[in-house]
mmCIF file of C-alpha atoms in Angstrom:
data_model
loop_
_atom_site.group_PDB
_atom_site.id
_atom_site.type_symbol
_atom_site.label_atom_id
_atom_site.label_comp_id
_atom_site.label_asym_id
_atom_site.label_seq_id
_atom_site.Cartn_x
_atom_site.Cartn_y
_atom_site.Cartn_z
ATOM 1 C CA MET A 28 0.000 0.000 0.000
ATOM 2 C CA MET A 29 2.773 2.429 0.960
ATOM 3 C CA SER A 30 4.682 1.717 -2.260
ATOM 4 C CA LYS A 31 1.582 2.650 -4.300
ATOM 5 C CA ILE A 32 1.291 5.932 -2.425
ATOM 6 C CA LEU A 33 4.991 6.690 -2.949
ATOM 7 C CA ALA A 34 4.741 5.787 -6.638
ATOM 8 C CA ARG A 35 1.731 8.075 -7.083
ATOM 9 C CA LEU A 36 3.460 10.899 -5.197
ATOM 10 C CA ALA A 37 6.597 10.486 -7.318
ATOM 11 C CA ALA A 38 4.490 10.592 -10.497
ATOM 12 C CA MET A 39 2.713 13.773 -9.351
ATOM 13 C CA LEU A 40 6.012 15.459 -8.466
ATOM 14 C CA ALA A 41 7.516 14.461 -11.806
ATOM 15 C CA ALA A 42 4.472 15.847 -13.644
ATOM 16 C CA ALA A 43 4.672 19.121 -11.718
ATOM 17 C CA PHE A 44 8.400 19.391 -12.427
ATOM 18 C CA LEU A 45 7.860 18.752 -16.139
ATOM 19 C CA LEU A 46 5.104 21.355 -16.238
ATOM 20 C CA LEU A 47 7.284 23.959 -14.544
ATOM 21 C CA THR A 48 10.290 23.240 -16.759
ATOM 22 C CA SER A 49 8.182 23.287 -19.917
ATOM 23 C CA TRP A 50 7.310 26.930 -19.217
ATOM 24 C CA THR A 51 10.992 27.822 -19.511
ATOM 25 C CA ALA A 52 12.039 25.204 -22.082
ATOM 26 C CA ALA A 53 11.192 27.462 -25.023
ATOM 27 C CA SER A 54 14.092 29.349 -26.542
ATOM 28 C CA PRO A 55 15.217 31.780 -23.820
ATOM 29 C CA PRO A 56 15.479 35.466 -24.694
ATOM 30 C CA ARG A 57 18.988 36.817 -25.035
ATOM 31 C CA ALA A 58 20.285 38.478 -21.879
ATOM 32 C CA ALA A 59 21.769 41.955 -22.142
ATOM 33 C CA ALA A 60 25.534 41.493 -22.500
ATOM 34 C CA ALA A 61 26.374 44.857 -20.912
ATOM 35 C CA ASP A 62 24.826 44.035 -17.515
ATOM 36 C CA PRO A 63 26.929 41.443 -15.620
ATOM 37 C CA LEU A 64 23.987 40.632 -13.319
ATOM 38 C CA THR A 65 21.669 39.481 -16.080
ATOM 39 C CA GLY A 66 21.318 35.870 -17.061
ATOM 40 C CA TYR A 67 19.958 32.634 -15.719
ATOM 41 C CA LEU A 68 20.494 30.710 -12.504
ATOM 42 C CA MET A 69 19.969 26.951 -12.416
ATOM 43 C CA VAL A 70 19.863 24.664 -9.399
ATOM 44 C CA HIS A 71 20.566 21.042 -10.263
ATOM 45 C CA PHE A 72 21.229 17.565 -8.926
ATOM 46 C CA ILE A 73 24.153 15.683 -10.482
ATOM 47 C CA GLY A 74 23.845 12.309 -8.778
ATOM 48 C CA GLU A 75 24.951 10.511 -5.658
ATOM 49 C CA GLY A 76 28.270 11.559 -4.192
ATOM 50 C CA ALA A 77 30.334 9.964 -1.459
ATOM 51 C CA THR A 78 28.360 11.978 1.096
ATOM 52 C CA GLY A 79 24.895 11.527 -0.458
ATOM 53 C CA GLN A 80 22.881 13.803 -2.704
ATOM 54 C CA GLN A 81 23.697 17.470 -3.136
ATOM 55 C CA MET A 82 22.456 20.511 -5.042
ATOM 56 C CA TYR A 83 24.675 22.675 -7.234
ATOM 57 C CA LEU A 84 24.256 26.076 -8.906
ATOM 58 C CA SER A 85 25.172 27.129 -12.442
ATOM 59 C CA HIS A 86 24.923 30.478 -14.245
ATOM 60 C CA SER A 87 24.382 31.312 -17.902
ATOM 61 C CA LYS A 88 24.266 34.630 -19.716
ATOM 62 C CA ASP A 89 22.482 33.154 -22.753
ATOM 63 C CA GLY A 90 20.613 30.101 -21.424
ATOM 64 C CA LEU A 91 22.750 27.813 -23.583
ATOM 65 C CA ASN A 92 26.260 27.865 -22.072
ATOM 66 C CA TRP A 93 26.522 27.214 -18.330
ATOM 67 C CA SER A 94 29.268 27.814 -15.750
ATOM 68 C CA ASP A 95 29.411 26.212 -12.315
ATOM 69 C CA LEU A 96 29.093 28.551 -9.330
ATOM 70 C CA ASN A 97 30.622 28.118 -5.878
ATOM 71 C CA GLY A 98 33.775 26.665 -7.469
ATOM 72 C CA GLY A 99 31.742 23.645 -8.580
ATOM 73 C CA GLY A 100 31.011 22.788 -4.948
ATOM 74 C CA MET A 101 27.632 21.881 -3.562
ATOM 75 C CA VAL A 102 25.303 24.516 -2.125
ATOM 76 C CA LEU A 103 22.824 22.220 -0.344
ATOM 77 C CA ARG A 104 22.931 18.805 1.307
ATOM 78 C CA SER A 105 19.963 17.550 3.283
ATOM 79 C CA THR A 106 20.422 16.408 6.870
ATOM 80 C CA VAL A 107 16.770 15.501 7.495
ATOM 81 C CA GLY A 108 14.312 12.830 6.350
ATOM 82 C CA THR A 109 15.830 10.351 3.910
ATOM 83 C CA LYS A 110 18.583 12.935 3.251
ATOM 84 C CA GLY A 111 17.575 13.136 -0.374
ATOM 85 C CA VAL A 112 17.563 16.282 -2.487
ATOM 86 C CA ARG A 113 16.254 15.503 -5.962
ATOM 87 C CA ASP A 114 14.138 17.229 -8.596
ATOM 88 C CA PRO A 115 15.157 20.740 -7.532
ATOM 89 C CA ALA A 116 13.305 23.931 -8.332
ATOM 90 C CA LEU A 117 14.327 27.520 -7.732
ATOM 91 C CA VAL A 118 11.397 29.573 -6.439
ATOM 92 C CA ARG A 119 11.318 33.363 -6.089
ATOM 93 C CA SER A 120 9.446 34.946 -3.191
ATOM 94 C CA PRO A 121 6.337 36.962 -4.115
ATOM 95 C CA ASP A 122 8.072 40.248 -3.264
ATOM 96 C CA GLY A 123 11.207 39.237 -5.237
ATOM 97 C CA SER A 124 13.542 39.740 -2.288
ATOM 98 C CA ARG A 125 14.774 36.138 -1.965
ATOM 99 C CA TYR A 126 14.874 32.720 -3.555
ATOM 100 C CA TRP A 127 14.276 29.245 -2.180
ATOM 101 C CA ILE A 128 15.538 25.878 -3.378
ATOM 102 C CA ILE A 129 12.786 23.278 -3.197
ATOM 103 C CA ALA A 130 13.568 19.612 -3.720
ATOM 104 C CA THR A 131 11.988 16.250 -3.036
ATOM 105 C CA ASP A 132 13.184 14.286 -0.013
ATOM 106 C CA LEU A 133 13.712 11.046 -1.889
ATOM 107 C CA CYS A 134 16.772 8.875 -1.440
ATOM 108 C CA ILE A 135 16.268 5.288 -2.556
#
């Protein structure tokens, strides 16, 4: 019974993630080259490491070519639940003053 619930939850999260990424999957507009603060920020999961799952950040000025931030080091590792951090999303606060990384707590 529990495995059916987890499978359904995983399917719903995957569908939501695909929906959110499809909104930005279209050809991104070109960022203004003169402003060094313009561009795109991506949070991503690159697999299991020796210490578990971690999140990383990358930056792109054009949405096509990406550079690792934080010297390629992780920016988030979970210490709660199953210690999983998968399927990340970057969410901006309604007032635009901060960002949150949201990820599923799934480590199988």
